[in-house]
CSV table of C-alpha atoms and ligand atoms in Angstrom, one decimal:
chain,number,residue,atom,x,y,z
A,1,MET,CA,-20.4,-7.3,31.3
A,2,PHE,CA,-16.8,-6.9,30.3
A,3,ASP,CA,-15.3,-7.9,33.7
A,4,GLU,CA,-15.1,-11.7,32.7
A,5,LEU,CA,-13.4,-11.0,29.2
A,6,VAL,CA,-10.8,-8.6,31.2
A,7,ALA,CA,-10.4,-11.1,33.9
A,8,GLY,CA,-9.5,-13.6,30.9
A,9,LEU,CA,-6.2,-11.3,29.8
A,10,ASP,CA,-3.3,-13.5,30.6
A,11,ASP,CA,-0.5,-11.1,30.8
A,12,SER,CA,2.1,-13.4,31.6
A,13,TYR,CA,1.1,-15.3,28.1
A,14,THR,CA,1.9,-11.8,26.4
A,15,LEU,CA,5.5,-11.6,27.9
A,16,ARG,CA,6.3,-15.2,26.8
A,17,ARG,CA,4.8,-14.8,23.3
A,18,LEU,CA,6.9,-11.7,22.8
A,19,GLU,CA,10.2,-13.1,24.1
A,20,GLU,CA,9.5,-16.2,21.6
A,21,MET,CA,8.8,-13.7,18.9
A,22,ILE,CA,12.0,-11.7,19.4
A,23,ARG,CA,13.6,-15.1,19.3
A,24,ILE,CA,12.5,-15.7,15.7
A,25,PRO,CA,14.5,-13.5,13.6
A,26,SER,CA,12.2,-11.9,10.8
A,27,VAL,CA,14.3,-9.0,8.9
A,28,VAL,CA,12.3,-8.1,6.0
A,29,GLY,CA,12.2,-10.6,3.4
A,30,GLU,CA,12.6,-13.5,6.0
A,31,GLU,CA,9.3,-13.2,7.7
A,32,ALA,CA,8.1,-17.0,7.0
A,33,GLU,CA,8.9,-18.5,10.3
A,34,LEU,CA,7.4,-15.9,12.4
A,35,ALA,CA,4.2,-16.5,10.1
A,36,GLU,CA,4.4,-20.2,10.8
A,37,TYR,CA,4.7,-19.1,14.7
A,38,LEU,CA,1.7,-17.0,14.4
A,39,ARG,CA,-0.1,-19.5,12.6
A,40,ARG,CA,0.5,-22.4,15.1
A,41,GLU,CA,-0.6,-19.9,18.0
A,42,LEU,CA,-3.5,-19.2,16.5
A,43,ASP,CA,-4.6,-22.4,15.8
A,44,ALA,CA,-3.8,-23.2,19.3
A,45,LEU,CA,-6.5,-20.6,20.2
A,46,GLY,CA,-8.8,-22.2,18.1
A,47,LEU,CA,-8.8,-19.8,15.3
A,48,LYS,CA,-9.5,-20.8,11.6
A,49,THR,CA,-5.9,-20.0,9.9
A,50,ALA,CA,-4.5,-19.5,6.7
A,51,LEU,CA,-0.9,-18.9,5.4
A,52,GLU,CA,-1.0,-17.4,2.0
A,53,GLU,CA,2.0,-16.7,0.1
A,54,VAL,CA,2.8,-13.0,-1.3
A,55,GLU,CA,6.2,-14.1,-2.8
A,56,PRO,CA,7.9,-17.6,-2.7
A,57,GLY,CA,8.8,-18.1,1.0
A,58,ARG,CA,7.1,-15.0,2.2
A,59,PRO,CA,3.7,-15.7,3.5
A,60,ASN,CA,0.9,-13.6,5.1
A,61,VAL,CA,-0.8,-15.2,7.8
A,62,TYR,CA,-4.6,-14.7,8.5
A,63,ALA,CA,-7.2,-16.2,11.3
A,64,ARG,CA,-10.7,-15.7,12.0
A,65,MET,CA,-12.8,-16.4,15.2
A,66,ALA,CA,-16.6,-16.1,14.4
A,67,GLY,CA,-18.9,-14.8,16.9
A,68,GLY,CA,-22.6,-16.0,17.6
A,69,ARG,CA,-24.5,-14.0,15.4
A,70,PRO,CA,-23.9,-12.3,11.8
A,71,GLY,CA,-22.4,-8.3,12.6
A,72,ARG,CA,-19.2,-6.3,11.9
A,73,ARG,CA,-15.7,-7.5,11.1
A,74,LEU,CA,-12.9,-6.2,13.3
A,75,MET,CA,-9.4,-6.8,12.2
A,76,PHE,CA,-6.0,-6.9,14.3
A,77,ASN,CA,-3.1,-6.2,12.0
A,78,GLY,CA,0.3,-6.2,12.4
A,79,HIS,CA,3.7,-6.4,10.1
A,80,THR,CA,5.7,-9.5,10.7
A,81,ASP,CA,9.1,-8.0,9.4
A,82,THR,CA,11.3,-6.0,11.3
A,83,VAL,CA,14.3,-3.5,9.8
A,84,PRO,CA,17.7,-5.2,9.4
A,85,VAL,CA,20.0,-5.0,12.2
A,86,CYS,CA,21.8,-1.7,12.2
A,87,GLU,CA,25.1,-0.6,13.8
A,88,GLY,CA,25.4,0.1,17.6
A,89,TRP,CA,23.6,-3.0,19.1
A,90,GLU,CA,25.2,-3.6,22.9
A,91,LYS,CA,23.1,-6.8,22.9
A,92,ASP,CA,22.0,-9.7,20.7
A,93,PRO,CA,19.2,-8.4,18.8
A,94,PHE,CA,17.5,-11.7,18.8
A,95,THR,CA,17.9,-12.4,22.5
A,96,PRO,CA,15.1,-10.8,24.9
A,97,VAL,CA,16.5,-9.2,27.6
A,98,VAL,CA,14.4,-7.4,30.4
A,99,GLU,CA,16.0,-4.7,32.2
A,100,GLU,CA,14.4,-2.1,34.3
A,101,GLY,CA,11.2,-2.8,33.2
A,102,ARG,CA,12.0,-2.8,29.5
A,103,MET,CA,12.2,-5.7,27.1
A,104,TYR,CA,14.9,-4.9,24.5
A,105,GLY,CA,15.1,-6.9,21.2
A,106,LEU,CA,14.9,-6.1,17.5
A,107,GLY,CA,11.3,-5.4,16.9
A,108,SER,CA,10.4,-5.5,20.6
A,109,CYS,CA,8.2,-2.4,19.9
A,110,ASP,CA,7.8,-2.3,16.1
A,111,MET,CA,5.9,-4.5,16.5
A,112,LYS,CA,6.1,-7.6,17.9
A,113,ALA,CA,4.8,-6.3,21.3
A,114,GLY,CA,1.5,-5.2,19.6
A,115,LEU,CA,1.2,-8.6,17.9
A,116,ALA,CA,1.7,-10.3,21.3
A,117,CYS,CA,-1.1,-7.9,22.9
A,118,ALA,CA,-3.2,-9.0,20.1
A,119,LEU,CA,-2.9,-12.8,20.6
A,120,THR,CA,-3.7,-12.1,24.3
A,121,ALA,CA,-6.9,-10.1,23.6
A,122,LEU,CA,-7.7,-13.1,20.9
A,123,LYS,CA,-6.8,-15.6,23.7
A,124,ALA,CA,-9.0,-13.8,26.1
A,125,PHE,CA,-12.1,-13.9,23.7
A,126,ALA,CA,-11.4,-17.8,23.2
A,127,ASP,CA,-10.8,-18.8,26.9
A,128,THR,CA,-13.9,-16.8,27.9
A,129,GLY,CA,-16.0,-17.9,25.2
A,130,PHE,CA,-17.3,-14.2,25.4
A,131,ASP,CA,-20.1,-13.6,23.0
A,132,PHE,CA,-20.1,-11.3,20.0
A,133,GLU,CA,-21.5,-10.6,16.7
A,134,GLY,CA,-19.9,-10.9,13.5
A,135,GLU,CA,-16.0,-11.9,13.5
A,136,LEU,CA,-12.8,-11.2,14.8
A,137,LEU,CA,-10.0,-11.4,12.2
A,138,PHE,CA,-6.0,-11.3,12.4
A,139,SER,CA,-3.6,-10.6,10.1
A,140,GLY,CA,0.1,-10.8,10.2
A,141,VAL,CA,1.5,-9.2,6.9
A,142,ILE,CA,5.1,-9.3,5.5
A,143,ASP,CA,7.1,-6.1,4.1
A,144,GLU,CA,6.2,-3.0,6.0
A,145,GLU,CA,9.2,-1.8,6.5
A,146,ALA,CA,9.8,-2.0,2.5
A,147,TYR,CA,7.1,-1.8,-0.1
A,148,SER,CA,4.1,-3.0,1.8
A,149,LYS,CA,3.7,-5.9,-0.3
A,150,GLY,CA,2.0,-7.9,2.4
A,151,ALA,CA,-0.9,-5.2,3.0
A,152,LYS,CA,-1.1,-4.8,-0.7
A,153,ALA,CA,-1.8,-8.5,-1.1
A,154,MET,CA,-4.3,-8.5,1.6
A,155,LEU,CA,-6.4,-6.2,-0.3
A,156,GLY,CA,-6.7,-8.9,-3.3
A,157,THR,CA,-8.2,-11.3,-0.7
A,158,GLU,CA,-11.7,-11.9,1.3
A,159,TRP,CA,-9.5,-11.0,4.4
A,160,ALA,CA,-10.0,-7.3,3.2
A,161,ASP,CA,-13.5,-7.7,3.6
A,162,CYS,CA,-13.8,-5.9,7.2
A,163,ASP,CA,-15.2,-2.7,8.9
A,164,ALA,CA,-12.3,-1.7,10.6
A,165,VAL,CA,-8.6,-2.4,11.2
A,166,VAL,CA,-6.7,-2.1,14.7
A,167,LEU,CA,-3.1,-1.5,13.6
A,168,ALA,CA,-1.0,-2.6,16.3
A,169,GLU,CA,2.1,-0.2,15.7
A,170,PRO,CA,3.8,1.3,18.7
A,171,TYR,CA,1.2,4.5,18.9
A,172,PRO,CA,0.2,4.9,22.5
A,173,GLY,CA,-1.7,7.9,22.0
A,174,ASP,CA,0.2,10.1,24.7
A,175,GLU,CA,2.4,12.8,24.1
A,176,SER,CA,5.3,10.5,22.9
A,177,LYS,CA,3.3,9.6,19.8
A,178,PRO,CA,-0.2,10.7,19.2
A,179,ILE,CA,-2.7,8.4,17.3
A,180,PRO,CA,-2.8,9.3,13.6
A,181,LEU,CA,-6.2,10.5,12.4
A,182,GLY,CA,-4.6,11.0,8.9
A,183,ILE,CA,-1.2,10.3,7.0
A,184,THR,CA,0.0,11.6,4.1
A,185,GLY,CA,0.7,9.6,0.9
A,186,LYS,CA,3.8,9.7,-1.2
A,187,VAL,CA,4.7,9.1,-4.6
A,188,LEU,CA,8.2,8.8,-6.4
A,189,TYR,CA,8.0,10.4,-9.8
A,190,ASP,CA,10.2,8.6,-12.3
A,191,THR,CA,10.3,11.1,-15.3
A,192,THR,CA,12.2,10.2,-18.5
A,193,VAL,CA,12.8,13.3,-21.1
A,194,ARG,CA,13.8,12.1,-24.4
A,195,GLY,CA,15.4,14.7,-26.7
A,196,ARG,CA,17.4,14.1,-30.1
A,197,ALA,CA,21.0,13.4,-30.4
A,198,ALA,CA,23.4,15.7,-32.6
A,199,HIS,CA,27.3,16.7,-32.6
A,200,GLY,CA,27.8,19.1,-29.7
A,201,PHE,CA,29.3,21.6,-31.8
A,202,SER,CA,25.9,22.2,-33.5
A,203,PRO,CA,23.5,21.8,-30.5
A,204,GLU,CA,20.7,23.8,-32.5
A,205,LEU,CA,20.5,20.7,-34.7
A,206,GLY,CA,19.2,18.4,-31.5
A,207,VAL,CA,16.9,18.5,-28.5
A,208,ASN,CA,19.1,18.7,-25.2
A,209,ALA,CA,17.5,16.2,-22.9
A,210,ILE,CA,19.4,17.3,-19.8
A,211,GLU,CA,18.5,21.0,-20.5
A,212,GLU,CA,14.8,20.3,-21.1
A,213,ALA,CA,14.6,18.1,-17.9
A,214,ALA,CA,16.3,21.2,-16.2
A,215,ARG,CA,13.7,23.1,-17.3
A,216,ILE,CA,11.2,21.0,-15.6
A,217,LEU,CA,13.2,20.9,-12.3
A,218,VAL,CA,13.6,24.4,-12.2
A,219,ASN,CA,9.8,25.0,-12.4
A,220,LEU,CA,8.7,22.5,-9.8
A,221,ASP,CA,7.6,25.2,-7.7
A,222,LYS,CA,5.0,26.0,-10.3
A,223,LEU,CA,3.6,22.0,-9.9
A,224,GLU,CA,0.3,22.4,-8.7
A,225,MET,CA,-0.1,20.8,-4.9
A,226,ARG,CA,-3.5,21.3,-3.1
A,227,SER,CA,-3.8,22.3,0.6
A,228,HIS,CA,-5.5,20.5,3.2
A,229,PRO,CA,-6.9,22.2,6.2
A,230,LYS,CA,-5.3,19.4,8.6
A,231,PHE,CA,-2.3,19.0,6.5
A,232,GLY,CA,-1.6,22.3,4.5
A,233,ARG,CA,0.4,21.6,1.5
A,234,GLY,CA,2.6,18.5,0.6
A,235,ASN,CA,6.1,18.6,-0.3
A,236,LEU,CA,8.5,17.7,-3.1
A,237,CYS,CA,12.1,16.6,-3.2
A,238,THR,CA,14.5,15.9,-6.2
A,239,LEU,CA,16.4,12.6,-5.3
A,240,LYS,CA,18.3,12.0,-8.4
A,241,ILE,CA,19.2,13.0,-12.0
A,242,GLU,CA,20.6,11.0,-14.7
A,243,GLY,CA,21.9,11.6,-18.3
A,244,GLY,CA,24.6,12.2,-20.8
A,245,TYR,CA,27.6,10.3,-22.0
A,246,ARG,CA,28.8,7.4,-20.3
A,247,VAL,CA,32.3,7.9,-22.2
A,248,TYR,CA,33.1,11.1,-22.9
A,249,SER,CA,31.7,12.5,-26.1
A,250,VAL,CA,30.6,15.8,-27.5
A,251,VAL,CA,27.1,14.8,-28.4
A,252,VAL,CA,23.9,16.5,-27.2
A,253,PRO,CA,22.3,14.1,-24.8
A,254,ASP,CA,19.2,12.5,-26.1
A,255,ARG,CA,17.9,10.9,-22.5
A,256,CYS,CA,17.5,12.3,-19.1
A,257,ARG,CA,15.7,10.6,-16.3
A,258,PHE,CA,15.0,12.3,-12.9
A,259,GLU,CA,13.1,11.1,-9.8
A,260,VAL,CA,11.1,13.4,-7.5
A,261,ASN,CA,9.7,12.3,-3.8
A,262,ARG,CA,6.2,14.3,-3.2
A,263,LEU,CA,4.2,13.9,-0.1
A,264,LEU,CA,0.6,13.7,-0.8
A,265,VAL,CA,-2.2,15.2,1.4
A,266,PRO,CA,-5.8,14.0,1.0
A,267,GLY,CA,-7.6,15.0,-1.7
A,268,GLU,CA,-4.5,14.2,-4.1
A,269,THR,CA,-3.8,10.6,-5.1
A,270,VAL,CA,-1.2,8.9,-6.9
A,271,ALA,CA,-2.9,9.2,-10.4
A,272,SER,CA,-3.5,13.0,-9.8
A,273,ALA,CA,0.0,13.8,-9.0
A,274,VAL,CA,1.2,11.9,-12.4
A,275,ASP,CA,-1.4,14.6,-14.0
A,276,ASP,CA,0.1,17.3,-12.3
A,277,MET,CA,3.7,16.6,-13.6
A,278,GLU,CA,2.5,15.8,-16.9
A,279,ARG,CA,0.6,19.3,-16.9
A,280,LEU,CA,3.7,21.2,-15.8
A,281,ALA,CA,5.8,19.6,-18.5
A,282,ALA,CA,3.1,20.5,-21.0
A,283,SER,CA,3.0,24.0,-20.0
A,284,LEU,CA,6.7,24.5,-20.6
A,285,ASN,CA,6.2,23.9,-24.3
A,286,LEU,CA,9.4,21.6,-24.3
A,287,ASN,CA,10.9,20.2,-27.5
A,288,ALA,CA,11.9,16.9,-25.8
A,289,GLU,CA,9.2,14.1,-25.2
A,290,VAL,CA,8.5,13.5,-21.5
A,291,GLU,CA,7.2,10.5,-20.0
A,292,VAL,CA,5.9,10.6,-16.4
A,293,LYS,CA,5.6,7.2,-14.5
A,294,THR,CA,6.0,6.4,-10.9
A,295,LYS,CA,8.1,3.8,-9.1
A,296,PRO,CA,7.4,1.8,-5.8
A,297,PRO,CA,6.4,2.2,-3.1
A,298,ARG,CA,3.1,4.2,-3.9
A,299,TYR,CA,0.9,5.3,-1.1
A,300,GLU,CA,-2.3,6.9,-1.0
A,301,PRO,CA,-3.0,9.4,1.9
A,302,PHE,CA,-6.0,9.1,4.2
A,303,ILE,CA,-7.9,10.6,6.6
A,304,LEU,CA,-10.3,9.4,9.1
A,305,ARG,CA,-13.8,10.5,9.9
A,306,GLU,CA,-14.0,11.8,13.5
A,307,ASP,CA,-17.1,10.1,14.2
A,308,GLU,CA,-16.1,6.7,12.7
A,309,PRO,CA,-17.5,4.0,15.0
A,310,ILE,CA,-14.2,2.6,15.6
A,311,LEU,CA,-12.7,6.0,16.7
A,312,ARG,CA,-16.0,6.3,18.8
A,313,VAL,CA,-15.2,3.1,20.8
A,314,PHE,CA,-11.9,3.8,21.0
A,315,ASN,CA,-12.2,7.0,22.9
A,316,GLU,CA,-14.2,5.4,25.2
A,317,VAL,CA,-11.9,2.6,26.1
A,318,TYR,CA,-9.2,4.8,26.3
A,319,ARG,CA,-10.5,7.2,28.7
A,320,GLU,CA,-11.6,4.2,30.7
A,321,VAL,CA,-8.2,2.4,30.9
A,322,MET,CA,-5.7,5.2,30.6
A,323,GLY,CA,-7.8,7.4,32.6
A,324,ALA,CA,-7.2,10.3,30.0
A,325,ASP,CA,-8.5,11.5,26.5
A,326,PRO,CA,-6.0,10.0,23.8
A,327,LEU,CA,-3.9,12.7,21.7
A,328,TYR,CA,-4.4,12.6,18.0
A,329,GLU,CA,-2.5,14.0,15.5
A,330,TYR,CA,-2.4,14.4,11.4
A,331,ALA,CA,1.1,12.6,10.4
A,332,SER,CA,3.5,12.6,7.3
A,333,GLY,CA,4.8,9.0,7.9
A,334,ILE,CA,3.7,6.0,5.8
A,335,THR,CA,2.2,2.9,7.5
A,336,ASP,CA,0.3,0.1,6.0
A,337,ALA,CA,-2.7,2.2,7.0
A,338,ASN,CA,-2.0,4.0,3.9
A,339,VAL,CA,-2.9,0.9,1.8
A,340,PHE,CA,-5.8,-0.3,4.2
A,341,ALA,CA,-7.5,3.2,4.6
A,342,GLY,CA,-5.8,5.0,1.7
A,343,GLU,CA,-6.4,2.3,-1.1
A,344,ALA,CA,-9.1,0.5,0.4
A,345,GLY,CA,-11.0,3.0,2.6
A,346,ILE,CA,-10.9,0.6,5.8
A,347,PRO,CA,-10.8,2.7,8.8
A,348,CYS,CA,-7.6,2.2,10.6
A,349,LEU,CA,-7.1,2.7,14.2
A,350,HIS,CA,-3.1,2.8,15.1
A,351,LEU,CA,-2.8,1.6,18.8
A,352,GLY,CA,0.1,-0.1,20.4
A,353,PRO,CA,2.7,-0.1,23.1
A,354,ARG,CA,4.8,2.8,23.5
A,355,ARG,CA,8.1,2.8,21.6
A,356,GLY,CA,11.9,2.6,22.4
A,357,GLY,CA,13.8,3.7,19.7
A,358,ALA,CA,12.1,1.9,16.8
A,359,HIS,CA,14.5,1.5,13.8
A,360,GLN,CA,17.5,2.2,16.1
A,361,PRO,CA,19.9,-0.1,18.2
A,362,ASN,CA,18.8,-1.2,21.4
A,363,GLU,CA,15.1,-1.1,20.7
A,364,TYR,CA,13.1,-2.0,23.4
A,365,VAL,CA,9.4,-1.9,24.7
A,366,PRO,CA,8.4,-0.3,28.1
A,367,LEU,CA,6.4,-3.5,29.5
A,368,GLU,CA,4.3,-1.6,31.8
A,369,TRP,CA,2.5,-0.8,28.4
A,370,LEU,CA,1.5,-4.3,27.6
A,371,PRO,CA,-1.5,-5.1,30.0
A,372,PRO,CA,-3.2,-1.7,29.2
A,373,VAL,CA,-2.9,-2.3,25.5
A,374,SER,CA,-4.1,-5.9,25.7
A,375,LYS,CA,-7.1,-4.6,27.8
A,376,MET,CA,-7.8,-1.7,25.2
A,377,TYR,CA,-7.7,-4.3,22.2
A,378,ALA,CA,-10.1,-6.6,24.2
A,379,LEU,CA,-12.6,-4.0,25.0
A,380,ILE,CA,-12.6,-2.3,21.8
A,381,ALA,CA,-13.3,-5.6,19.9
A,382,ALA,CA,-15.8,-6.6,22.6
A,383,ARG,CA,-17.3,-3.1,21.9
A,384,PHE,CA,-17.0,-2.9,18.3
A,385,LEU,CA,-18.6,-6.2,17.8
A,386,GLY,CA,-21.5,-5.5,20.0
A,387,GLY,CA,-21.1,-7.6,22.8
B,1,ZN,ZN1,6.0,-0.7,12.5
C-alpha cells in the first residue's frame, strides 16, 4: 500500500536540494533568502505556500497540502537559520563538498539535511498522488539558534493548529543521539534589589543593595526546585551580578542586579519559577525591595506521553526502516520543541539525519542517513494521516 509512495522518494532530489541550501547562507538574522528558496520549492511541488514576516526581513515560510478527506494535521518543521561561521573551518562553509560519504557545509546537519528530507517526502506525496486524510503542513522558522522567535511567532498563527510536529533536527535515534521524549526548560532570572543610599561611613542609615542581594544568592540552595521522576531536579547557575559605584565613592549602594540561569523540569513553568524566587526573597526578611523578572529566551519544559499517536506510528516505522528499536532519552537541551510542545502542547517528534559536528567547524552530514530519513518521514506521514 505504501510501495508506490516509497518508490516515489527521489534521493538525488534530496542531495541537490541540500547542496543548494548550503550555498544559501542563512546565519541567524539572515534567513530571508533561504525562506524564499523553500517557498519556491514548495510552490513547485504544488503546495499552498506563505511567507510571513516575524521581523522586518525575517520571514517564516509555511506550506500546506490537503488530503482527500478531513483528518489529522501533521507538520514537518525545521529552522532556516544556522549558527554563525566559527573559527577552524578548513573549507568554505557555504560550498558543499562531498568526501567519503559526507557532505560538508555550514548547516549541513543542523538542519538543512532534515529540511531536504522533508521536501523529498512531500515531493513523493505530490508526485504519486498518495491518498491521505487531513493535511500535511510544512514550516521553516527563523531564529532557532537564538531566541526561537520564529517558532514563537508560529504559535500565534493558524499554522499552529496541528496534531503533531516532526522536527527535522539531527536526532537519528541511535546511540549517537537518542530521540528526546522530554526536554528541560529554562529561565533566566533578572532580579533587581533596591536599597537606600547613605554615606558609607554611616551604613546603618542606608540599605545596602549588594549585601541584600548577596543574602539571596547565598540562600539559592533554599529555592524550591521540584523533582521529576525522569529528570530529577533542575539546576541553577548565577551568571552575572552588578551594582555599586561607577566612579569610586563611599556611598551605600542602592541598587544591585543579578542574573541566574535555571533549568526547569516538567511540572515547573517559567511563571512558577518566578514565584519560587519571590518566595525565597520574601522568606529572608530583607530590608531592600526585590523585583524578580525574567529575560528571554524563556523555554517551558515538556514531556511526551509514551502512547502519543505520533510516537506509536514512529516506533513502527523506525523498526521497519532501520531494523532496530529507536533509542530514547530525557534531555537537557533546548529546541523549538520547547515552544511547540512546552508552550502549545503539540506533540513533537525529533527525527533527522545523524549529525557531524553541529555548531562546530567542518560540520557535515553522513549522506547514508538521507534516504532512510526521507523514507521514515514519508511513512510516518502516510500512517499518521490514515493512508
Ligand atoms: Zn538545529
